[in-house]
Amino acid sequence: MEKLVINGGKPLFGDIEVSGMKNAALPVILASILIDDKCIIENVPNVSDVALAFEIIQSMGGSVRKINKTTVEIDTRNVTQGIAPYELVRKMRGSYYIVGAELGRFGRGKVGLPGGCDLGVRPIDQHIKGFEALGAEVSIEGGYIEAIANDGLKGSNIYFDAVTVGGTINVMIAAARAKGVTVIENAAREPHIVDLANFLNTCGAKISGAGTDTIKITGVEKLRGCTYAIIPDMIEAGTFMIAAAVTGGKLNIRNVIPKHLESISAKMEEMGIAVEEYDDYVTVYRKKEKLSRINLKTLPYPGFPTDMGPQMCVLMCQAHGVSLLNEGIFSNRFRYVDELRRMGACIKVDDRTAIIEGGQPLSAANLRAVDLRAGAAVVLAGLIATGRTEIEDIHHIERGYDNLVEKLRGVGANIKKVVLPDPATYEKAL
Ligand code: EPZ
């Protein structure tokens, strides 16, 4: 069993490097099934979800060759449709991009229904709506989603009832090789959607409008392999920005695209945190001791990202006064609040709004990472609290943060990963 042990209360100073974006790498890696060729992908984060995506590609007959720490060559020429193993795909949400990629390449796609963070209801009705608009028949049976387009995919107009990152990505992938033109209205606008569109266009696709709410995809017969670098992870960058602020230190957060961080920077500035923007890094530090309270609502991009809600909540615990955090995307994204309460945080949750009474000192405690970004939040809280904080279930954190412990140690955090014998084997050994 593994846990993190943090002795908090130390300000962090120095340079910290951001890795490639997990939520951009996953669609690019799985969309490579569509390409039916070799691709070189650079700036790939070393996180367990990405390792899982490679395992899935290999289990389907593809090959993945590590060229260096962050560059891989993926060859999907020998990929077979419909055999992605259930026990792998059910571990992560992004697995459902396999359906879009198989549909686009083979005219049929089948994969186990996705897993991922428990954030409340996470339907896929808009993915299904999109596939059906392209001419596929979609069924969900026995824990699998299957989409079959006997006459091949045909371009169509699709209006999403909900702004969905996954739905926009999945339909864009399938439509890239459909016959004719597809227009997606009310599309999600996240930077990782633009990244995927850029990857597919580099492979010969014809996609325009990514990053706006209307994306036009003109299907092409064939795509060819390419070399492509994944964008930096804006959520990892935002997490480090909060780390600088909550510990009262000063960090240069390198390898970022400041534009992607705009909503995060704006809300932090509003609280009294300085965010100095340079070409490919930001410098973050407190401008004043007493941070101002704020109201915050998480929204689709370019609004404040839901994946930064838990981390921002920790900063809001330090503000002077009562702050409100409204979760605008998911129905149950406050499971981390119980963990913060164990440290003395004074937070009430009313439906989708957390009411955060700032100024309560956080005390070290034994905590759990209940999901990926909740895990990031309890690490930040542990960095603040003087004394020894222990965090279990850290596999959630390792799904989306590349080398987090080493990166934080590099800027002065007293944090380490401890591997304990599994109690069962321990018993046996006694
Ligand atoms: C992606 O999830 C990310 N995951 C999430 O990041 C992120 O929080 C989310 O986008 C929003 O930005 C990956 O990229 C792997 P959605 P996804 O489809 O695609 C509703 C992390 O921490 N909806 O945009 O599942 C849905 O219920 C993870 O890295 C429908 O109603 O998000 C939700 O309320 C957590 N019907 C809202 O849209 C659908 O068919 C947003 O979901 C699909 C979604």
CSV table of C-alpha atoms and ligand atoms in Angstrom, one decimal:
chain,number,residue,atom,x,y,z
A,1,MET,CA,0.0,0.0,0.0
A,2,GLU,CA,1.4,3.4,-0.8
A,3,LYS,CA,0.9,6.8,0.8
A,4,LEU,CA,2.2,10.3,0.7
A,5,VAL,CA,3.7,11.8,3.9
A,6,ILE,CA,3.9,15.6,4.0
A,7,ASN,CA,5.4,17.8,6.7
A,8,GLY,CA,3.8,21.1,5.8
A,9,GLY,CA,4.2,24.7,6.8
A,10,LYS,CA,7.1,25.5,4.5
A,11,PRO,CA,6.8,28.1,1.7
A,12,LEU,CA,7.8,26.8,-1.8
A,13,PHE,CA,10.4,28.7,-3.8
A,14,GLY,CA,11.9,28.1,-7.3
A,15,ASP,CA,11.2,26.7,-10.7
A,16,ILE,CA,8.7,23.9,-11.3
A,17,GLU,CA,8.1,22.3,-14.7
A,18,VAL,CA,4.7,21.5,-16.1
A,19,SER,CA,4.3,18.3,-18.2
A,20,GLY,CA,2.1,17.6,-21.2
A,21,MET,CA,-1.7,17.7,-20.7
A,22,LYS,CA,-3.3,14.3,-19.7
A,23,ASN,CA,-6.7,15.3,-21.1
A,24,ALA,CA,-5.1,16.2,-24.4
A,25,ALA,CA,-2.8,13.2,-24.6
A,26,LEU,CA,-5.6,10.7,-24.0
A,27,PRO,CA,-7.7,11.7,-27.1
A,28,VAL,CA,-4.6,12.1,-29.3
A,29,ILE,CA,-3.2,8.7,-28.3
A,30,LEU,CA,-6.6,6.9,-28.8
A,31,ALA,CA,-7.4,8.9,-32.0
A,32,SER,CA,-4.2,7.4,-33.4
A,33,ILE,CA,-6.3,4.2,-34.0
A,34,LEU,CA,-8.1,6.3,-36.7
A,35,ILE,CA,-4.8,7.2,-38.4
A,36,ASP,CA,-3.8,3.6,-39.4
A,37,ASP,CA,-0.1,4.6,-39.6
A,38,LYS,CA,2.8,5.4,-37.4
A,39,CYS,CA,2.7,8.7,-35.3
A,40,ILE,CA,5.4,10.3,-33.0
A,41,ILE,CA,3.8,12.0,-30.0
A,42,GLU,CA,6.0,14.4,-28.0
A,43,ASN,CA,5.6,16.0,-24.5
A,44,VAL,CA,3.5,13.0,-23.3
A,45,PRO,CA,3.0,13.1,-19.5
A,46,ASN,CA,4.2,10.0,-17.5
A,47,VAL,CA,0.9,9.4,-15.7
A,48,SER,CA,-1.0,6.1,-15.2
A,49,ASP,CA,-4.0,7.0,-17.4
A,50,VAL,CA,-1.6,7.5,-20.4
A,51,ALA,CA,0.2,4.3,-19.6
A,52,LEU,CA,-3.2,2.6,-19.6
A,53,ALA,CA,-4.0,4.1,-23.0
A,54,PHE,CA,-0.8,2.7,-24.4
A,55,GLU,CA,-1.7,-0.7,-22.9
A,56,ILE,CA,-5.1,-0.6,-24.6
A,57,ILE,CA,-3.5,0.2,-27.9
A,58,GLN,CA,-1.1,-2.7,-27.6
A,59,SER,CA,-3.9,-5.0,-26.5
A,60,MET,CA,-5.7,-4.2,-29.7
A,61,GLY,CA,-2.7,-5.1,-31.9
A,62,GLY,CA,-1.0,-1.7,-32.1
A,63,SER,CA,2.6,-1.1,-31.0
A,64,VAL,CA,3.9,1.7,-28.7
A,65,ARG,CA,7.7,2.4,-28.6
A,66,LYS,CA,9.2,4.8,-26.1
A,67,ILE,CA,11.7,7.0,-27.8
A,68,ASN,CA,12.6,9.0,-24.7
A,69,LYS,CA,11.0,10.0,-21.4
A,70,THR,CA,8.2,12.0,-23.0
A,71,THR,CA,8.2,10.9,-26.7
A,72,VAL,CA,6.5,7.7,-28.1
A,73,GLU,CA,6.0,6.2,-31.5
A,74,ILE,CA,2.6,4.6,-31.9
A,75,ASP,CA,1.9,2.3,-34.8
A,76,THR,CA,-1.8,1.4,-35.3
A,77,ARG,CA,-1.6,-0.4,-38.7
A,78,ASN,CA,-2.3,-3.8,-37.1
A,79,VAL,CA,-5.0,-2.7,-34.7
A,80,THR,CA,-8.1,-4.9,-34.7
A,81,GLN,CA,-11.6,-3.6,-33.9
A,82,GLY,CA,-13.7,-4.3,-30.9
A,83,ILE,CA,-11.2,-6.2,-28.7
A,84,ALA,CA,-10.1,-3.5,-26.2
A,85,PRO,CA,-10.1,-5.5,-22.9
A,86,TYR,CA,-12.9,-4.6,-20.5
A,87,GLU,CA,-10.7,-4.7,-17.4
A,88,LEU,CA,-8.5,-2.0,-18.9
A,89,VAL,CA,-11.0,0.4,-20.4
A,90,ARG,CA,-13.3,0.4,-17.4
A,91,LYS,CA,-10.5,2.1,-15.4
A,92,MET,CA,-10.6,5.4,-17.2
A,93,ARG,CA,-13.2,7.8,-18.7
A,94,GLY,CA,-11.2,8.6,-21.8
A,95,SER,CA,-11.5,5.0,-23.0
A,96,TYR,CA,-14.7,5.9,-24.8
A,97,TYR,CA,-12.7,7.7,-27.5
A,98,ILE,CA,-12.0,4.2,-28.8
A,99,VAL,CA,-15.6,4.1,-30.1
A,100,GLY,CA,-15.2,7.3,-32.2
A,101,ALA,CA,-11.8,6.1,-33.5
A,102,GLU,CA,-13.0,2.6,-34.4
A,103,LEU,CA,-16.2,4.0,-36.0
A,104,GLY,CA,-14.2,6.4,-38.1
A,105,ARG,CA,-11.7,3.7,-39.3
A,106,PHE,CA,-13.7,0.4,-39.4
A,107,GLY,CA,-17.4,1.7,-39.5
A,108,ARG,CA,-18.0,0.0,-36.2
A,109,GLY,CA,-16.8,0.5,-32.6
A,110,LYS,CA,-17.3,-1.3,-29.4
A,111,VAL,CA,-15.8,-0.7,-25.9
A,112,GLY,CA,-16.7,-1.3,-22.3
A,113,LEU,CA,-18.5,1.7,-20.7
A,114,PRO,CA,-16.0,4.1,-19.1
A,115,GLY,CA,-14.9,4.5,-15.5
A,116,GLY,CA,-13.0,7.5,-14.2
A,117,CYS,CA,-13.5,9.9,-11.3
A,118,ASP,CA,-16.8,9.6,-9.4
A,119,LEU,CA,-18.2,13.1,-9.9
A,120,GLY,CA,-21.9,12.2,-10.0
A,121,VAL,CA,-23.9,11.4,-13.0
A,122,ARG,CA,-21.8,11.3,-16.1
A,123,PRO,CA,-24.1,10.3,-19.0
A,124,ILE,CA,-22.9,9.7,-22.6
A,125,ASP,CA,-26.2,10.6,-24.3
A,126,GLN,CA,-24.6,13.3,-26.4
A,127,HIS,CA,-21.9,11.0,-27.7
A,128,ILE,CA,-24.7,8.6,-28.8
A,129,LYS,CA,-26.6,11.5,-30.3
A,130,GLY,CA,-23.6,12.4,-32.3
A,131,PHE,CA,-22.8,8.9,-33.5
A,132,GLU,CA,-26.4,8.3,-34.5
A,133,ALA,CA,-26.4,11.6,-36.5
A,134,LEU,CA,-23.4,10.3,-38.4
A,135,GLY,CA,-25.5,7.2,-39.4
A,136,ALA,CA,-24.4,4.7,-36.7
A,137,GLU,CA,-26.7,2.5,-34.8
A,138,VAL,CA,-25.7,2.6,-31.1
A,139,SER,CA,-26.6,0.0,-28.4
A,140,ILE,CA,-25.6,-0.3,-24.8
A,141,GLU,CA,-25.6,-3.9,-23.6
A,142,GLY,CA,-23.8,-5.9,-20.9
A,143,GLY,CA,-21.7,-2.9,-19.9
A,144,TYR,CA,-20.5,-2.2,-23.5
A,145,ILE,CA,-21.3,0.5,-25.9
A,146,GLU,CA,-21.4,-0.5,-29.6
A,147,ALA,CA,-21.9,1.7,-32.6
A,148,ILE,CA,-22.3,0.2,-36.1
A,149,ALA,CA,-22.6,2.2,-39.4
A,150,ASN,CA,-23.3,-0.5,-42.0
A,151,ASP,CA,-23.4,2.1,-44.8
A,152,GLY,CA,-20.4,4.0,-43.4
A,153,LEU,CA,-20.4,7.3,-41.6
A,154,LYS,CA,-22.0,10.3,-43.3
A,155,GLY,CA,-21.4,13.9,-42.3
A,156,SER,CA,-24.2,15.6,-40.5
A,157,ASN,CA,-25.2,18.6,-38.4
A,158,ILE,CA,-25.1,18.0,-34.6
A,159,TYR,CA,-26.3,20.3,-31.9
A,160,PHE,CA,-25.1,19.3,-28.4
A,161,ASP,CA,-27.8,19.8,-25.7
A,162,ALA,CA,-25.0,20.0,-23.1
A,163,VAL,CA,-21.5,21.4,-23.6
A,164,THR,CA,-19.4,18.2,-23.4
A,165,VAL,CA,-15.7,17.9,-23.8
A,166,GLY,CA,-15.8,14.1,-24.3
A,167,GLY,CA,-18.8,14.3,-26.7
A,168,THR,CA,-17.1,17.0,-28.8
A,169,ILE,CA,-13.9,15.0,-29.0
A,170,ASN,CA,-15.6,11.6,-29.7
A,171,VAL,CA,-17.7,13.0,-32.6
A,172,MET,CA,-14.8,15.0,-34.0
A,173,ILE,CA,-12.7,11.8,-34.2
A,174,ALA,CA,-15.5,9.8,-35.9
A,175,ALA,CA,-16.4,12.6,-38.3
A,176,ALA,CA,-12.7,13.0,-39.4
A,177,ARG,CA,-13.1,10.1,-41.9
A,178,ALA,CA,-16.9,10.3,-42.5
A,179,LYS,CA,-18.1,10.9,-46.0
A,180,GLY,CA,-19.1,14.6,-46.3
A,181,VAL,CA,-19.2,17.6,-43.9
A,182,THR,CA,-20.1,17.5,-40.2
A,183,VAL,CA,-20.9,20.6,-38.2
A,184,ILE,CA,-20.9,20.4,-34.4
A,185,GLU,CA,-22.9,23.3,-32.7
A,186,ASN,CA,-22.6,24.1,-29.0
A,187,ALA,CA,-19.2,22.4,-29.0
A,188,ALA,CA,-16.9,22.5,-26.1
A,189,ARG,CA,-14.0,25.0,-26.5
A,190,GLU,CA,-11.3,23.6,-24.2
A,191,PRO,CA,-7.6,23.9,-25.3
A,192,HIS,CA,-7.3,20.1,-25.5
A,193,ILE,CA,-10.1,20.1,-28.2
A,194,VAL,CA,-8.0,22.5,-30.2
A,195,ASP,CA,-4.9,20.3,-29.6
A,196,LEU,CA,-6.7,17.2,-30.9
A,197,ALA,CA,-8.0,19.1,-34.0
A,198,ASN,CA,-4.4,20.3,-34.6
A,199,PHE,CA,-3.1,16.7,-34.3
A,200,LEU,CA,-5.8,15.3,-36.7
A,201,ASN,CA,-5.2,18.2,-39.2
A,202,THR,CA,-1.4,17.5,-39.1
A,203,CYS,CA,-2.4,13.9,-40.1
A,204,GLY,CA,-4.4,15.3,-43.1
A,205,ALA,CA,-7.8,15.9,-41.6
A,206,LYS,CA,-9.9,18.9,-42.5
A,207,ILE,CA,-11.2,20.5,-39.2
A,208,SER,CA,-11.9,24.1,-38.6
A,209,GLY,CA,-13.4,26.1,-35.8
A,210,ALA,CA,-12.0,24.1,-32.9
A,211,GLY,CA,-11.9,26.3,-29.9
A,212,THR,CA,-15.1,28.0,-30.8
A,213,ASP,CA,-18.6,26.6,-30.2
A,214,THR,CA,-19.0,25.6,-33.9
A,215,ILE,CA,-16.6,23.0,-35.4
A,216,LYS,CA,-16.7,22.0,-39.1
A,217,ILE,CA,-15.2,18.7,-40.1
A,218,THR,CA,-14.8,17.7,-43.7
A,219,GLY,CA,-14.3,13.9,-43.8
A,220,VAL,CA,-11.3,12.5,-45.7
A,221,GLU,CA,-10.6,9.0,-47.0
A,222,LYS,CA,-7.2,8.5,-45.6
A,223,LEU,CA,-5.0,10.0,-42.8
A,224,ARG,CA,-1.3,9.6,-42.5
A,225,GLY,CA,1.1,9.5,-39.6
A,226,CYS,CA,2.7,12.6,-38.2
A,227,THR,CA,4.9,14.0,-35.4
A,228,TYR,CA,2.9,16.0,-32.8
A,229,ALA,CA,3.7,17.7,-29.4
A,230,ILE,CA,1.0,17.7,-26.7
A,231,ILE,CA,0.1,21.1,-25.1
A,232,PRO,CA,1.2,21.8,-21.5
A,233,ASP,CA,-1.2,20.7,-18.8
A,234,MET,CA,-3.2,23.8,-17.7
A,235,ILE,CA,-4.6,22.0,-14.6
A,236,GLU,CA,-1.2,20.9,-13.4
A,237,ALA,CA,0.0,24.5,-13.9
A,238,GLY,CA,-3.0,25.8,-12.0
A,239,THR,CA,-2.3,23.4,-9.2
A,240,PHE,CA,1.3,24.6,-8.9
A,241,MET,CA,0.0,28.3,-9.0
A,242,ILE,CA,-2.2,27.5,-5.9
A,243,ALA,CA,0.8,25.7,-4.2
A,244,ALA,CA,2.8,28.9,-4.4
A,245,ALA,CA,-0.1,30.9,-3.1
A,246,VAL,CA,-1.2,28.7,-0.2
A,247,THR,CA,2.4,28.1,1.1
A,248,GLY,CA,3.2,31.8,0.9
A,249,GLY,CA,6.2,31.1,-1.4
A,250,LYS,CA,7.1,32.2,-4.9
A,251,LEU,CA,7.2,29.8,-7.9
A,252,ASN,CA,8.1,30.2,-11.6
A,253,ILE,CA,5.8,27.7,-13.3
A,254,ARG,CA,7.5,26.8,-16.5
A,255,ASN,CA,6.3,25.3,-19.8
A,256,VAL,CA,2.8,26.9,-19.8
A,257,ILE,CA,0.6,28.7,-22.2
A,258,PRO,CA,-0.5,31.7,-20.1
A,259,LYS,CA,-3.6,32.2,-22.3
A,260,HIS,CA,-5.0,28.8,-21.1
A,261,LEU,CA,-4.6,30.0,-17.4
A,262,GLU,CA,-6.5,33.3,-17.8
A,263,SER,CA,-9.5,32.4,-15.7
A,264,ILE,CA,-7.3,30.9,-12.9
A,265,SER,CA,-5.0,33.9,-12.9
A,266,ALA,CA,-7.9,36.4,-12.9
A,267,LYS,CA,-9.5,34.8,-9.8
A,268,MET,CA,-6.2,34.5,-8.0
A,269,GLU,CA,-5.4,38.1,-8.7
A,270,GLU,CA,-8.9,39.0,-7.3
A,271,MET,CA,-7.8,37.4,-4.0
A,272,GLY,CA,-4.6,39.3,-3.8
A,273,ILE,CA,-2.2,36.8,-5.5
A,274,ALA,CA,0.3,38.1,-8.1
A,275,VAL,CA,0.4,36.2,-11.4
A,276,GLU,CA,3.1,37.6,-13.6
A,277,GLU,CA,2.8,36.3,-17.2
A,278,TYR,CA,5.8,35.7,-19.5
A,279,ASP,CA,6.1,33.8,-22.8
A,280,ASP,CA,6.1,30.3,-21.5
A,281,TYR,CA,6.0,30.6,-17.7
A,282,VAL,CA,4.2,32.5,-15.0
A,283,THR,CA,5.5,33.7,-11.6
A,284,VAL,CA,3.1,33.4,-8.7
A,285,TYR,CA,3.3,34.8,-5.1
A,286,ARG,CA,1.1,36.5,-2.5
A,287,LYS,CA,0.9,40.3,-2.8
A,288,LYS,CA,-0.8,40.6,0.6
A,289,GLU,CA,-1.0,38.6,3.8
A,290,LYS,CA,-4.8,38.9,4.1
A,291,LEU,CA,-6.3,37.3,1.0
A,292,SER,CA,-9.7,38.6,-0.1
A,293,ARG,CA,-12.8,36.4,-0.2
A,294,ILE,CA,-14.3,35.6,-3.6
A,295,ASN,CA,-17.3,34.0,-5.4
A,296,LEU,CA,-16.4,31.4,-8.0
A,297,LYS,CA,-18.4,29.4,-10.4
A,298,THR,CA,-16.9,26.6,-12.5
A,299,LEU,CA,-17.9,26.7,-16.2
A,300,PRO,CA,-16.9,25.2,-19.6
A,301,TYR,CA,-13.8,26.9,-21.1
A,302,PRO,CA,-13.0,29.8,-21.1
A,303,GLY,CA,-14.8,29.9,-17.8
A,304,PHE,CA,-13.1,28.7,-14.6
A,305,PRO,CA,-12.3,25.0,-15.0
A,306,THR,CA,-14.1,22.5,-12.9
A,307,ASP,CA,-10.9,20.5,-12.5
A,308,MET,CA,-9.4,23.4,-10.6
A,309,GLY,CA,-12.4,23.7,-8.1
A,310,PRO,CA,-11.0,21.5,-5.3
A,311,GLN,CA,-7.5,23.1,-5.5
A,312,MET,CA,-9.1,26.6,-5.4
A,313,CYS,CA,-11.2,25.6,-2.5
A,314,VAL,CA,-8.1,25.1,-0.4
A,315,LEU,CA,-6.9,28.6,-1.3
A,316,MET,CA,-10.3,30.0,-0.4
A,317,CYS,CA,-10.0,28.4,3.0
A,318,GLN,CA,-7.2,31.0,3.6
A,319,ALA,CA,-9.2,34.0,2.4
A,320,HIS,CA,-10.4,36.6,4.9
A,321,GLY,CA,-14.2,36.1,5.1
A,322,VAL,CA,-16.8,33.8,3.5
A,323,SER,CA,-16.3,32.6,-0.1
A,324,LEU,CA,-18.7,30.7,-2.3
A,325,LEU,CA,-17.7,28.0,-4.8
A,326,ASN,CA,-20.4,26.9,-7.2
A,327,GLU,CA,-19.8,23.7,-9.2
A,328,GLY,CA,-21.4,24.4,-12.6
A,329,ILE,CA,-20.4,21.1,-14.3
A,330,PHE,CA,-20.8,18.0,-12.2
A,331,SER,CA,-23.5,17.0,-9.7
A,332,ASN,CA,-21.2,15.7,-7.0
A,333,ARG,CA,-17.7,17.2,-7.0
A,334,PHE,CA,-17.4,18.1,-3.3
A,335,ARG,CA,-16.4,14.7,-1.9
A,336,TYR,CA,-13.0,16.2,-1.0
A,337,VAL,CA,-14.7,18.6,1.4
A,338,ASP,CA,-15.0,15.9,4.1
A,339,GLU,CA,-11.2,15.4,3.9
A,340,LEU,CA,-10.6,19.2,4.3
A,341,ARG,CA,-13.0,19.3,7.2
A,342,ARG,CA,-10.8,16.6,9.0
A,343,MET,CA,-8.1,19.3,9.0
A,344,GLY,CA,-10.4,21.9,10.5
A,345,ALA,CA,-11.7,23.6,7.4
A,346,CYS,CA,-15.0,25.3,7.9
A,347,ILE,CA,-17.0,24.5,4.7
A,348,LYS,CA,-20.7,23.8,4.3
A,349,VAL,CA,-22.0,22.3,1.1
A,350,ASP,CA,-25.5,23.1,-0.1
A,351,ASP,CA,-26.3,21.2,-3.3
A,352,ARG,CA,-23.7,22.5,-5.9
A,353,THR,CA,-22.4,25.4,-3.7
A,354,ALA,CA,-19.6,25.2,-1.1
A,355,ILE,CA,-19.8,28.0,1.5
A,356,ILE,CA,-16.2,28.4,2.7
A,357,GLU,CA,-15.5,30.3,5.9
A,358,GLY,CA,-11.9,31.3,5.5
A,359,GLY,CA,-9.2,32.0,8.1
A,360,GLN,CA,-9.5,28.6,9.9
A,361,PRO,CA,-6.0,27.2,10.3
A,362,LEU,CA,-5.6,23.7,8.7
A,363,SER,CA,-4.1,21.0,11.0
A,364,ALA,CA,-2.3,17.9,9.8
A,365,ALA,CA,-4.3,14.8,9.5
A,366,ASN,CA,-4.6,11.3,7.9
A,367,LEU,CA,-6.5,11.8,4.6
A,368,ARG,CA,-7.6,10.0,1.4
A,369,ALA,CA,-7.4,11.1,-2.2
A,370,VAL,CA,-11.1,10.4,-3.2
A,371,ASP,CA,-10.5,11.3,-6.8
A,372,LEU,CA,-7.8,12.9,-9.0
A,373,ARG,CA,-8.3,16.6,-8.3
A,374,ALA,CA,-9.5,15.9,-4.8
A,375,GLY,CA,-6.1,14.3,-4.3
A,376,ALA,CA,-4.4,17.4,-5.5
A,377,ALA,CA,-6.4,19.4,-3.1
A,378,VAL,CA,-5.4,17.4,0.0
A,379,VAL,CA,-1.7,17.5,-1.1
A,380,LEU,CA,-2.0,21.3,-1.2
A,381,ALA,CA,-3.7,21.3,2.2
A,382,GLY,CA,-0.9,19.0,3.6
A,383,LEU,CA,1.6,21.5,2.3
A,384,ILE,CA,0.0,24.2,4.4
A,385,ALA,CA,-0.6,22.4,7.7
A,386,THR,CA,2.3,22.2,10.1
A,387,GLY,CA,2.9,18.7,11.2
A,388,ARG,CA,2.6,15.3,9.5
A,389,THR,CA,-0.2,14.7,7.0
A,390,GLU,CA,-0.5,11.3,5.5
A,391,ILE,CA,-2.5,10.7,2.3
A,392,GLU,CA,-3.8,7.3,1.1
A,393,ASP,CA,-5.3,6.1,-2.2
A,394,ILE,CA,-2.7,8.1,-4.0
A,395,HIS,CA,-3.2,6.0,-7.2
A,396,HIS,CA,-5.9,8.6,-8.0
A,397,ILE,CA,-3.3,11.4,-8.0
A,398,GLU,CA,-0.9,9.4,-10.1
A,399,ARG,CA,-3.5,9.1,-12.8
A,400,GLY,CA,-3.0,12.7,-13.7
A,401,TYR,CA,0.1,14.2,-12.1
A,402,ASP,CA,3.5,13.4,-13.6
A,403,ASN,CA,6.2,13.0,-10.9
A,404,LEU,CA,4.4,15.2,-8.4
A,405,VAL,CA,6.5,14.3,-5.4
A,406,GLU,CA,9.8,15.0,-7.1
A,407,LYS,CA,8.6,18.3,-8.6
A,408,LEU,CA,7.3,19.5,-5.2
A,409,ARG,CA,10.5,18.4,-3.4
A,410,GLY,CA,12.4,20.4,-6.0
A,411,VAL,CA,10.9,23.6,-4.7
A,412,GLY,CA,11.4,22.8,-1.0
A,413,ALA,CA,8.4,20.7,0.0
A,414,ASN,CA,8.9,18.1,2.7
A,415,ILE,CA,7.0,15.3,0.9
A,416,LYS,CA,7.7,11.7,0.2
A,417,LYS,CA,6.0,8.6,-1.1
A,418,VAL,CA,6.1,5.7,1.4
A,419,VAL,CA,5.4,2.1,0.3
A,420,LEU,CA,4.0,-0.1,3.1
A,421,PRO,CA,3.7,-3.8,3.0
A,422,ASP,CA,0.2,-4.8,2.1
A,423,PRO,CA,-1.5,-5.8,5.4
A,424,ALA,CA,-2.5,-9.2,3.9
A,425,THR,CA,1.1,-10.1,2.9
A,426,TYR,CA,2.3,-8.5,6.2
A,427,GLU,CA,0.0,-10.9,8.1
A,428,LYS,CA,1.3,-13.9,6.1
A,429,ALA,CA,4.9,-12.8,6.7
A,430,LEU,CA,4.4,-12.7,10.5
B,1,EPZ,C1,-13.6,15.7,-19.3
B,1,EPZ,O1,-14.5,14.8,-18.8
B,1,EPZ,C2,-12.4,15.6,-18.4
B,1,EPZ,N1,-11.9,14.2,-18.5
B,1,EPZ,C3,-12.7,16.0,-17.0
B,1,EPZ,O2,-11.5,15.9,-16.3
B,1,EPZ,C4,-13.3,17.4,-16.9
B,1,EPZ,O3,-13.7,17.7,-15.6
B,1,EPZ,C5,-14.4,17.5,-17.9
B,1,EPZ,O4,-14.0,17.1,-19.2
B,1,EPZ,C6,-15.0,18.9,-18.0
B,1,EPZ,O5,-13.9,19.8,-18.4
B,1,EPZ,C7,-11.1,13.8,-19.5
B,1,EPZ,O6,-10.8,14.6,-20.4
B,1,EPZ,C8,-10.6,12.4,-19.6
B,1,EPZ,P1,-17.9,16.4,-20.2
B,1,EPZ,P2,-15.9,14.5,-19.7
B,1,EPZ,O7,-18.4,15.4,-21.2
B,1,EPZ,O8,-15.5,14.5,-21.1
B,1,EPZ,C9,-22.6,16.3,-19.1
B,1,EPZ,C10,-9.9,15.4,-14.6
B,1,EPZ,O9,-9.9,15.7,-13.4
B,1,EPZ,N2,-22.7,15.4,-20.2
B,1,EPZ,O10,-17.6,17.8,-20.6
B,1,EPZ,O11,-16.6,13.4,-19.0
B,1,EPZ,C11,-21.9,15.7,-17.9
B,1,EPZ,O12,-22.8,15.0,-17.1
B,1,EPZ,C12,-11.3,15.0,-15.2
B,1,EPZ,O13,-8.9,15.4,-15.4
B,1,EPZ,C13,-24.0,15.0,-20.7
B,1,EPZ,O14,-25.0,15.5,-20.1
B,1,EPZ,O15,-16.7,15.8,-19.3
B,1,EPZ,C14,-21.3,16.8,-17.2
B,1,EPZ,O16,-22.2,17.3,-16.3
B,1,EPZ,C15,-12.4,14.9,-14.2
B,1,EPZ,N3,-24.1,14.2,-21.7
B,1,EPZ,C16,-20.9,17.8,-18.2
B,1,EPZ,O17,-21.7,17.4,-19.4
B,1,EPZ,C17,-23.0,13.6,-22.3
B,1,EPZ,O18,-23.1,12.8,-23.3
B,1,EPZ,C18,-19.5,17.8,-18.6
B,1,EPZ,O19,-19.1,16.5,-19.1
B,1,EPZ,C19,-21.7,14.0,-21.9
B,1,EPZ,C20,-21.6,14.9,-20.8
